[in-house]
CSV table of C-alpha atoms and ligand atoms in Angstrom, one decimal:
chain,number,residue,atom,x,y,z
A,1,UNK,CA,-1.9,-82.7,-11.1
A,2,UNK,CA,-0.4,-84.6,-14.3
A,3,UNK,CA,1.5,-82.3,-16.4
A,4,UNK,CA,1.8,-79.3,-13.6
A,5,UNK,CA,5.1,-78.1,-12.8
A,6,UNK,CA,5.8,-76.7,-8.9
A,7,UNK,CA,8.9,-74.3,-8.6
A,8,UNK,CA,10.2,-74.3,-4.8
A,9,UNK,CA,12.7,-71.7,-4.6
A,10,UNK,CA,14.8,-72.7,-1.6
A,11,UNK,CA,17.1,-75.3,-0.6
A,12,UNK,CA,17.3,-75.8,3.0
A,13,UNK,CA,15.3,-77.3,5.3
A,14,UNK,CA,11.9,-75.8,4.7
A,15,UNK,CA,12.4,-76.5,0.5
A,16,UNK,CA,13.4,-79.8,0.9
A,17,UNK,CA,10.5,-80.7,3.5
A,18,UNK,CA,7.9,-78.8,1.0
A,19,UNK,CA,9.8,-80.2,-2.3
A,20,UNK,CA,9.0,-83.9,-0.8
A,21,UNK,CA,5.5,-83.1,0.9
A,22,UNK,CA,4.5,-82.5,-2.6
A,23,UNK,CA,6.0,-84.8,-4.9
A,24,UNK,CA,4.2,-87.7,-2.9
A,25,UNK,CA,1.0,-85.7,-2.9
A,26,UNK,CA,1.2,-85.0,-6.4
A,27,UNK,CA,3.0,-87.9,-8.0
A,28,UNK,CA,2.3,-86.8,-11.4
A,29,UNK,CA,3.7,-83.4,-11.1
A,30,UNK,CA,7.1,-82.1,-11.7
A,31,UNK,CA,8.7,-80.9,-9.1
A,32,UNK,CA,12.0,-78.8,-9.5
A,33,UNK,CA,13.5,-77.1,-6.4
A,34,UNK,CA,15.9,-74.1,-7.3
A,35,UNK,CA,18.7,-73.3,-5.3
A,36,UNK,CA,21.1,-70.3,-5.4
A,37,UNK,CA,24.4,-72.0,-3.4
A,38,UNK,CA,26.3,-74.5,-5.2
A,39,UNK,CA,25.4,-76.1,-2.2
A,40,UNK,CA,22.0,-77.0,-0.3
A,41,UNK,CA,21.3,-76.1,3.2
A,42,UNK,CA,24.6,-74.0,2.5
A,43,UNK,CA,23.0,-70.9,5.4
A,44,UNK,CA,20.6,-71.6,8.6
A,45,UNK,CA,20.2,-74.6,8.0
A,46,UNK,CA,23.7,-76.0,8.1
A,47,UNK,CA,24.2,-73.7,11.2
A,48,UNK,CA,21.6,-75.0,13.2
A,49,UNK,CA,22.1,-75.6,17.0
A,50,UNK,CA,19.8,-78.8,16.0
A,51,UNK,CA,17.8,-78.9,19.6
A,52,UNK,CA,13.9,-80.0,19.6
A,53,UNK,CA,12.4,-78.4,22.2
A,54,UNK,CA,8.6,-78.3,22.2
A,55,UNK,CA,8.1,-75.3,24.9
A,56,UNK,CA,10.1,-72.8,22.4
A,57,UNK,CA,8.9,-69.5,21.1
A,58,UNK,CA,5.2,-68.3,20.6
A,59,UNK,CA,2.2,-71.1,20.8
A,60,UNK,CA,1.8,-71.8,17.0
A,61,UNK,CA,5.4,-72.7,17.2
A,62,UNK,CA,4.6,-74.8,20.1
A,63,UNK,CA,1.3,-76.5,18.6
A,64,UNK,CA,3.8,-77.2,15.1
A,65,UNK,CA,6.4,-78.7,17.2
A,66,UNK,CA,4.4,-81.0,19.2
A,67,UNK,CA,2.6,-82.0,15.6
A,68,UNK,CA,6.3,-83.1,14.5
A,69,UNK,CA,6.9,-84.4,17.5
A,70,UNK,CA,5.8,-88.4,16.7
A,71,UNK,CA,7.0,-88.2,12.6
A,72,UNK,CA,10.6,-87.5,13.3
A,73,UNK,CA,10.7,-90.1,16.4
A,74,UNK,CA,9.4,-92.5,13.9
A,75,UNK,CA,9.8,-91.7,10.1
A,76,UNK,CA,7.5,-93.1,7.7
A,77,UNK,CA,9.1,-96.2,6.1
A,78,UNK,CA,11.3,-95.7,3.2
A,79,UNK,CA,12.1,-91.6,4.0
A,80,UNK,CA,14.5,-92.5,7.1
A,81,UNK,CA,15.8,-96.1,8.8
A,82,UNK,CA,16.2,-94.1,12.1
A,83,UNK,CA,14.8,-91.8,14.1
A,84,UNK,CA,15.7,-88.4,13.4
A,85,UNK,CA,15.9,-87.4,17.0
A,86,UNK,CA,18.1,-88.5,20.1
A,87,UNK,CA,17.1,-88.1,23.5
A,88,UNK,CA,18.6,-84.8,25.0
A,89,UNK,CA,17.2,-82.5,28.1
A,90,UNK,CA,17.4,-79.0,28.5
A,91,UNK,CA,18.3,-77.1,31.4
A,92,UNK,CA,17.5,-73.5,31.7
A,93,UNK,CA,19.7,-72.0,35.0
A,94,UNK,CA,18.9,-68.9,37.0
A,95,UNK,CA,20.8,-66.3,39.2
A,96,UNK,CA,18.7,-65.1,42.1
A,97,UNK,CA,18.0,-61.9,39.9
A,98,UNK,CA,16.6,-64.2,36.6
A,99,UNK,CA,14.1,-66.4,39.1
A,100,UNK,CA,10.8,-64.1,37.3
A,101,UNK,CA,12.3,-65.3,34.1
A,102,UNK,CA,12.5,-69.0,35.2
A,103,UNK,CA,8.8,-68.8,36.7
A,104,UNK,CA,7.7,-68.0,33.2
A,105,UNK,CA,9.7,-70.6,31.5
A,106,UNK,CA,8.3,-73.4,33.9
A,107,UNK,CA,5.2,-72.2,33.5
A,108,UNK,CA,4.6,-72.3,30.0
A,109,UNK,CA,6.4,-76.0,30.4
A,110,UNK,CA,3.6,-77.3,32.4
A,111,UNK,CA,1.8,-77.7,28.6
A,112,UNK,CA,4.3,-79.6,26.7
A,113,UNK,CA,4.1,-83.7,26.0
A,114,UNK,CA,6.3,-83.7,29.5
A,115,UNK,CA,5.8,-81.1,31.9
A,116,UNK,CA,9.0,-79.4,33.3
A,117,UNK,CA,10.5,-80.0,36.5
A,118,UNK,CA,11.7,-77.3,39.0
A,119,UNK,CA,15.8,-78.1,40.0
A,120,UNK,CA,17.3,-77.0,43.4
A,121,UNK,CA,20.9,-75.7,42.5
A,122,UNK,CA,22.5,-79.4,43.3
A,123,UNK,CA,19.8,-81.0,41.3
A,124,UNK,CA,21.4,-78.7,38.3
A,125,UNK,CA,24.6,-79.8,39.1
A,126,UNK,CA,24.1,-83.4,38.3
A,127,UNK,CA,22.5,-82.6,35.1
A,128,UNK,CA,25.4,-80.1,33.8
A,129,UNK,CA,28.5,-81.0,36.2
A,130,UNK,CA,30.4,-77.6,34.6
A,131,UNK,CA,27.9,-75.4,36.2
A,132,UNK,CA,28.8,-72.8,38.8
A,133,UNK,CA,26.0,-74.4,41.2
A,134,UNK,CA,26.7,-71.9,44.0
A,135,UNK,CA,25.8,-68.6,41.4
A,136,UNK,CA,22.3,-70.1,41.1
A,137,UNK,CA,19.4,-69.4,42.3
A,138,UNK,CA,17.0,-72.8,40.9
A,139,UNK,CA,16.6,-74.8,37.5
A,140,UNK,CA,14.1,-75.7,35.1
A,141,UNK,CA,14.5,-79.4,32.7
A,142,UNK,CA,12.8,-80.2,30.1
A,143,UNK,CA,13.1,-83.6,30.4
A,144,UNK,CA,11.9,-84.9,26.9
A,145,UNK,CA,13.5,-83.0,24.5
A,146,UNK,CA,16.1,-84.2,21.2
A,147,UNK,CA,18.9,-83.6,19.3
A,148,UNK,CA,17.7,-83.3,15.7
A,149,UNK,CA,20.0,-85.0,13.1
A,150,UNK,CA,18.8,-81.9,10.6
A,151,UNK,CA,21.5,-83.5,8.0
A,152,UNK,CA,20.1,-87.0,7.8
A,153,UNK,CA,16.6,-85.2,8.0
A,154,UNK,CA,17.3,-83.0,5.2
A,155,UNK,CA,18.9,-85.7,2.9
A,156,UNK,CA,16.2,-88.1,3.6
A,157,UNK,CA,14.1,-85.4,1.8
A,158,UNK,CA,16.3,-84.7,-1.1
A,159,UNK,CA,16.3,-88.5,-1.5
A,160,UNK,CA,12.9,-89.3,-1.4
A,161,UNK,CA,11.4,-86.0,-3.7
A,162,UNK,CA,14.1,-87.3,-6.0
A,163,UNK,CA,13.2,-91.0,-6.0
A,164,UNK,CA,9.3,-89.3,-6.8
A,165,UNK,CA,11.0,-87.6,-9.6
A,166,UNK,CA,11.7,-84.5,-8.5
A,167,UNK,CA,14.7,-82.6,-9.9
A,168,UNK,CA,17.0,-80.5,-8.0
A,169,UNK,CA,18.9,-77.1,-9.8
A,170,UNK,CA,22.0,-76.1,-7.3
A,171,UNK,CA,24.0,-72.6,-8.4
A,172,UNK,CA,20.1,-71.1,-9.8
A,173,UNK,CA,18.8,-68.3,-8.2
A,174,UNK,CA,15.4,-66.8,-9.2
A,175,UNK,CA,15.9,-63.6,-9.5
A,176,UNK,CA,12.3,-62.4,-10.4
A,177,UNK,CA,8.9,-64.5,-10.9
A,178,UNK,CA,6.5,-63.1,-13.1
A,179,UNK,CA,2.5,-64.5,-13.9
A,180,UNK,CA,2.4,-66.1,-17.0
A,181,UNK,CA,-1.2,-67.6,-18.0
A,182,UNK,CA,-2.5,-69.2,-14.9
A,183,UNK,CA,1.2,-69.7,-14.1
A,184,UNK,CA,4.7,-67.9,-13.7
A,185,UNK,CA,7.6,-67.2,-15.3
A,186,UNK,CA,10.6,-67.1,-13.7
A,187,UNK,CA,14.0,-65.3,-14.1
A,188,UNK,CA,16.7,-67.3,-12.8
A,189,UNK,CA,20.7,-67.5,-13.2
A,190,UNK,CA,20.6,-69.9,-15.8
A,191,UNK,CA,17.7,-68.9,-17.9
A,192,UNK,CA,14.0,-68.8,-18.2
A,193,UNK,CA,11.9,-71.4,-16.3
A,194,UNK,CA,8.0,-71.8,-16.5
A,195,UNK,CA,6.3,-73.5,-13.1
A,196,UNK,CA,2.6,-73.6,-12.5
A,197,UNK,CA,2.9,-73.2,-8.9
A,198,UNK,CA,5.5,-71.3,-7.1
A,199,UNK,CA,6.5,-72.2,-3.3
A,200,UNK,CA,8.7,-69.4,-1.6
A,201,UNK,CA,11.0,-71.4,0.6
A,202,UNK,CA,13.6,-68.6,0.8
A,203,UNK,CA,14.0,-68.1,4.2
A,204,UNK,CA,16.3,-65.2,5.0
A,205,UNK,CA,15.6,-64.0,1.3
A,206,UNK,CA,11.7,-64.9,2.0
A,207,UNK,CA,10.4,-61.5,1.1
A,208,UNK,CA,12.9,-60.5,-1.4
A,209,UNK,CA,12.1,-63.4,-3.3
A,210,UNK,CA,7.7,-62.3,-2.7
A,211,UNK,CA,8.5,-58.9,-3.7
A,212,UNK,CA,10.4,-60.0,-7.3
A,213,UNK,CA,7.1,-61.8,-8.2
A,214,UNK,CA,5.2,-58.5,-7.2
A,215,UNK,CA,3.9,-60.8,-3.9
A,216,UNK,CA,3.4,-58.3,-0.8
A,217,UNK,CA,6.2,-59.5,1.2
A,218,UNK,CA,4.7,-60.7,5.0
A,219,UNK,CA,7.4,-58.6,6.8
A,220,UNK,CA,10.0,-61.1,7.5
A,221,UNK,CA,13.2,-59.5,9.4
A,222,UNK,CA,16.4,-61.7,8.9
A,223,UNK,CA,18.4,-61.4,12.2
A,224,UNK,CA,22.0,-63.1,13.0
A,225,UNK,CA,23.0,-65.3,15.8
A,226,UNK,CA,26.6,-66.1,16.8
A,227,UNK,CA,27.3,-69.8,17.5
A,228,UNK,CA,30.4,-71.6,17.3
A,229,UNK,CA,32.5,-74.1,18.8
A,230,UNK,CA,34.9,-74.5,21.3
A,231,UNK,CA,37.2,-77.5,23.1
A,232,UNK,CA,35.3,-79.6,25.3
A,233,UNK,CA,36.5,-80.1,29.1
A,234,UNK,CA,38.3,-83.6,28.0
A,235,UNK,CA,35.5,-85.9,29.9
A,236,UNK,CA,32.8,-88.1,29.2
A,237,UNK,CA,30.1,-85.6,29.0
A,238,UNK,CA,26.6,-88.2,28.2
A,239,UNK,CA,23.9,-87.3,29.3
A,240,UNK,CA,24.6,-83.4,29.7
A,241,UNK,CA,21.6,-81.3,29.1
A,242,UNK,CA,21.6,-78.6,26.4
A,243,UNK,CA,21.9,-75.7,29.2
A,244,UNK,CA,20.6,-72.3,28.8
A,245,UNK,CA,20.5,-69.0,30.6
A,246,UNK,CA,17.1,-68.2,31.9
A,247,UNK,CA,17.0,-65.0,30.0
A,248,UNK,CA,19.1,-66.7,26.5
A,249,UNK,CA,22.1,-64.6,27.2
A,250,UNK,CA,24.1,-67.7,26.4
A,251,UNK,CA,23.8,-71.6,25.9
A,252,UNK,CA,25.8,-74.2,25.7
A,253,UNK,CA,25.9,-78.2,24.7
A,254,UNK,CA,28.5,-81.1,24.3
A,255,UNK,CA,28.9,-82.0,20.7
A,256,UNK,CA,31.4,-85.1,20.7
A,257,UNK,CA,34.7,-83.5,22.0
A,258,UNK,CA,33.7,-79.7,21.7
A,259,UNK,CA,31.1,-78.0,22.6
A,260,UNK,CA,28.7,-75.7,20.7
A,261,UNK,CA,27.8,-71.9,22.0
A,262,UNK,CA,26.0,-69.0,21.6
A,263,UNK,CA,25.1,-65.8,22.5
A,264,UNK,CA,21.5,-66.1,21.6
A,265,UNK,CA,21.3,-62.8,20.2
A,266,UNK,CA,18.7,-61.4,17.8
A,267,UNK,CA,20.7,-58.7,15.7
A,268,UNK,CA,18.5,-57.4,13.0
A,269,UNK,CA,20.6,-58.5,9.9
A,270,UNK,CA,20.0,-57.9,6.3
A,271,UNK,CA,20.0,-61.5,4.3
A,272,UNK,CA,23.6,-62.3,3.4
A,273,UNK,CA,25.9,-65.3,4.0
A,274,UNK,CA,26.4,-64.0,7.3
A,275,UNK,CA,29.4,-64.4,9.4
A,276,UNK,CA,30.0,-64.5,13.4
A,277,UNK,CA,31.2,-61.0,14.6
A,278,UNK,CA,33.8,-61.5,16.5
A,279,UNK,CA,32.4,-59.4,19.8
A,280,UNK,CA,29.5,-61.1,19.9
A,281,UNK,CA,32.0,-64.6,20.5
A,282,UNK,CA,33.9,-62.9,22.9
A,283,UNK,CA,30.8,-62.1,25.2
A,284,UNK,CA,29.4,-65.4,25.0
A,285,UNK,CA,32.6,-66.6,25.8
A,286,UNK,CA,32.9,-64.3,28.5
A,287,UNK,CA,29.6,-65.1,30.0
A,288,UNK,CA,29.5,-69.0,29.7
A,289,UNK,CA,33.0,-68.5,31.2
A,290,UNK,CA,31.2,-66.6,34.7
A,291,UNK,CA,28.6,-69.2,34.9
A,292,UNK,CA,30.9,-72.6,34.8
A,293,UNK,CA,34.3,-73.7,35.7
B,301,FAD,C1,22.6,-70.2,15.3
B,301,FAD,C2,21.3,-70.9,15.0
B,301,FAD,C3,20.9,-71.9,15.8
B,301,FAD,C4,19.6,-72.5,15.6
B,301,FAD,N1,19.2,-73.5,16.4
B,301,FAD,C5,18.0,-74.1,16.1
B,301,FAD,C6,17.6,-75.2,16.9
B,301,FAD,O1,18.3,-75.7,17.9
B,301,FAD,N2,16.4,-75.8,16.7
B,301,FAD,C7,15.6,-75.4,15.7
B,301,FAD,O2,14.6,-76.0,15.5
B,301,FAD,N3,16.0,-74.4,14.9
B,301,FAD,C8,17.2,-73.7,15.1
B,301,FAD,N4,17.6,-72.7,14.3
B,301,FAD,C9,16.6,-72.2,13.3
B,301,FAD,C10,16.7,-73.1,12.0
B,301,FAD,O3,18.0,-73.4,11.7
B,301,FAD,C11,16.0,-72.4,10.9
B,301,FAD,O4,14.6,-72.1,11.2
B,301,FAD,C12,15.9,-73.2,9.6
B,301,FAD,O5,17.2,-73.8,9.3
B,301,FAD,C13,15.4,-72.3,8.4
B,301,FAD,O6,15.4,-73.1,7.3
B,301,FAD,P1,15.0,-72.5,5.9
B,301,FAD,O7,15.0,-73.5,4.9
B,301,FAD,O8,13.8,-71.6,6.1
B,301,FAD,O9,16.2,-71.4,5.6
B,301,FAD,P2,17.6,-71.6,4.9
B,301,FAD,O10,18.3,-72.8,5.4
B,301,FAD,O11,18.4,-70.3,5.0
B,301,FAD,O12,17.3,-71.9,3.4
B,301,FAD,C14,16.9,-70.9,2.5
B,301,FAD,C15,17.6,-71.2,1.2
B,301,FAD,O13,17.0,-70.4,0.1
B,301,FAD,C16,18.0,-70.1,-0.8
B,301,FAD,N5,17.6,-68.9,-1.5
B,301,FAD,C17,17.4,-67.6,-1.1
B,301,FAD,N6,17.0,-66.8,-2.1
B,301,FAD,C18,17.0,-67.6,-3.2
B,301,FAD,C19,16.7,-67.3,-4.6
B,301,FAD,N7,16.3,-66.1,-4.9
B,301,FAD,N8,16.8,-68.3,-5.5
B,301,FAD,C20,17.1,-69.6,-5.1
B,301,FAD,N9,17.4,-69.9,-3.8
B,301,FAD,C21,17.4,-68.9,-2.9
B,301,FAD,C22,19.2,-69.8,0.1
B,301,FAD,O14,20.5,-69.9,-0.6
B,301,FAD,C23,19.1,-70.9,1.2
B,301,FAD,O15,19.8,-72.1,0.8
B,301,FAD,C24,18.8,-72.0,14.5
B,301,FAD,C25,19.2,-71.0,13.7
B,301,FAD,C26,20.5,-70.4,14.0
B,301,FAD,C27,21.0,-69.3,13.1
């Protein structure tokens, strides 16, 4: 591809992995990655909750995550010295009334790399001390999942399409793509820029971006979710799982001396630098409050 130019529009996580994918597949192209912060990985991806759990979401997640699963426990030489991911388990806890819920969650665990274990109340307990052990009803661990150290990850990416060459614009936003010759033409904040291949890395923005280069957008629906942090209770807290609500009506996980939270909501949102509201903290609040001391 000597002499081709690829435009990915996009800088978080999912531009930088695709900007260095394909500057060592394609050495001799150019690649540029376009981004409209002054920033990169300025919106999800700076506010991820940065878990790695393979029994998450629908099953082509599940078959991507376990794919991943071996490259960011042991990074090809030269992109990372370390392992992008730290041992963690997750713990999702039940009231009497949420056991259906938990069946379902341990079941689909029984697939993963290691299957999930079902917890007595006590057994919870030792995993996630804060827990109100007498509210629940059982437990389900996932014993092998990870912390993911998304910064180094996504650094380790900007380094490496940048040592291939690559060339990174921060404060440009494409504003409209249009087909020029067998390429495109793009519209961005800071002029005119020509790219042979386009990659919409947009996230968020995903089908705004599609529909600006007359693409049919796919349908994507942005939606917010409130996490923040909060004091940790002052002890040595290694070792604590990542715990969650059998129906992710809250979560909770030690990071250093605070501790991260959410209400796990899914508020349709449209794509904006989004901020928490502050309802949505005082309910997880509220709730994480009911189900520890
Ligand atoms: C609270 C929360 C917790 C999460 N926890 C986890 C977790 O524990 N584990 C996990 O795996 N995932 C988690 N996620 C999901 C994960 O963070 C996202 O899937 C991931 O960060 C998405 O990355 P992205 O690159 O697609 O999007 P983004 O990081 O949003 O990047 C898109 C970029 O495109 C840029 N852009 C948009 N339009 C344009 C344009 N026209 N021109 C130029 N640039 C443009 C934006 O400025 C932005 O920088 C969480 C998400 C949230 C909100």
């Amino acid at each position: 591809m000597g002499n081709v130019r690829i435009a990915v529009v996009g800088g978080g996580i999912a531009g930088a992995t695709a900007a260095y994918h394909l500057s060592e597949v394609h050495p001799d192209a150019e690649v540029l990655l376009l981004e409209a912060e002054r920033v990169l990985a300025h919106h999800t991806t700076g506010r991820s909750a940065a878990i790695f759990v393979e029994n998450l979401a629908t099953p082509p997640n599940r078959i991507m995550l376990r794919a991943g699963r071996d490259f960011l426990w042991d990074p090809p030489e030269g992109l990372a010295d370390h392992p992008i991911l730290t041992h963690r388990t997750v713990m999702h806890v039940a009231t009497e009334a949420q056991v259906g819920a938990l069946e379902e969650t341990y079941a689909a665990g029984q697939a993963v790399t290691t299957p999930s274990e079902w917890l007595t109340p006590e057994e919870a307990a030792v995993h996630f001390p804060p827990i109100r052990s007498e509210l629940l009803a059982a437990a389900v661990l996932e014993p092998e999942c990870a912390d993911i150290d998304v910064g180094g990850l996504h650094q380790a990416y900007i380094r490496g399409m940048r040592r291939n060459g690559g060339t990174i614009a921060t404060s440009r936003r494409v504003d409209a793509a249009r087909p020029d010759g067998d390429g495109w033409r793009l519209d961005t904040t800071d002029g005119e820029v020509g790219a042979d291949v386009l990659v919409n890395a947009a996230g968020s923005w995903g089908d705004l971006v599609a529909a600006s280069a007359g693409v049919e957008p796919v349908g994507l629906q942005p939606n917010r979710r409130t996490a923040f942090m909060v004091n940790g209770p002052g002890v040595d807290a290694t070792g604590w799982a990542f715990t969650i609500d059998a129906e992710s009506r809250w979560y909770t996980k030690d990071d250093g001396p605070q501790m991260l939270c959410s209400l796990v909501e899914e508020t349709p949102f449209e794509p904006c630098d989004v901020k928490p509201d502050e309802a949505d903290v005082a309910l997880a609040i509220e709730r994480i409050n009911e189900a520890t001391t």
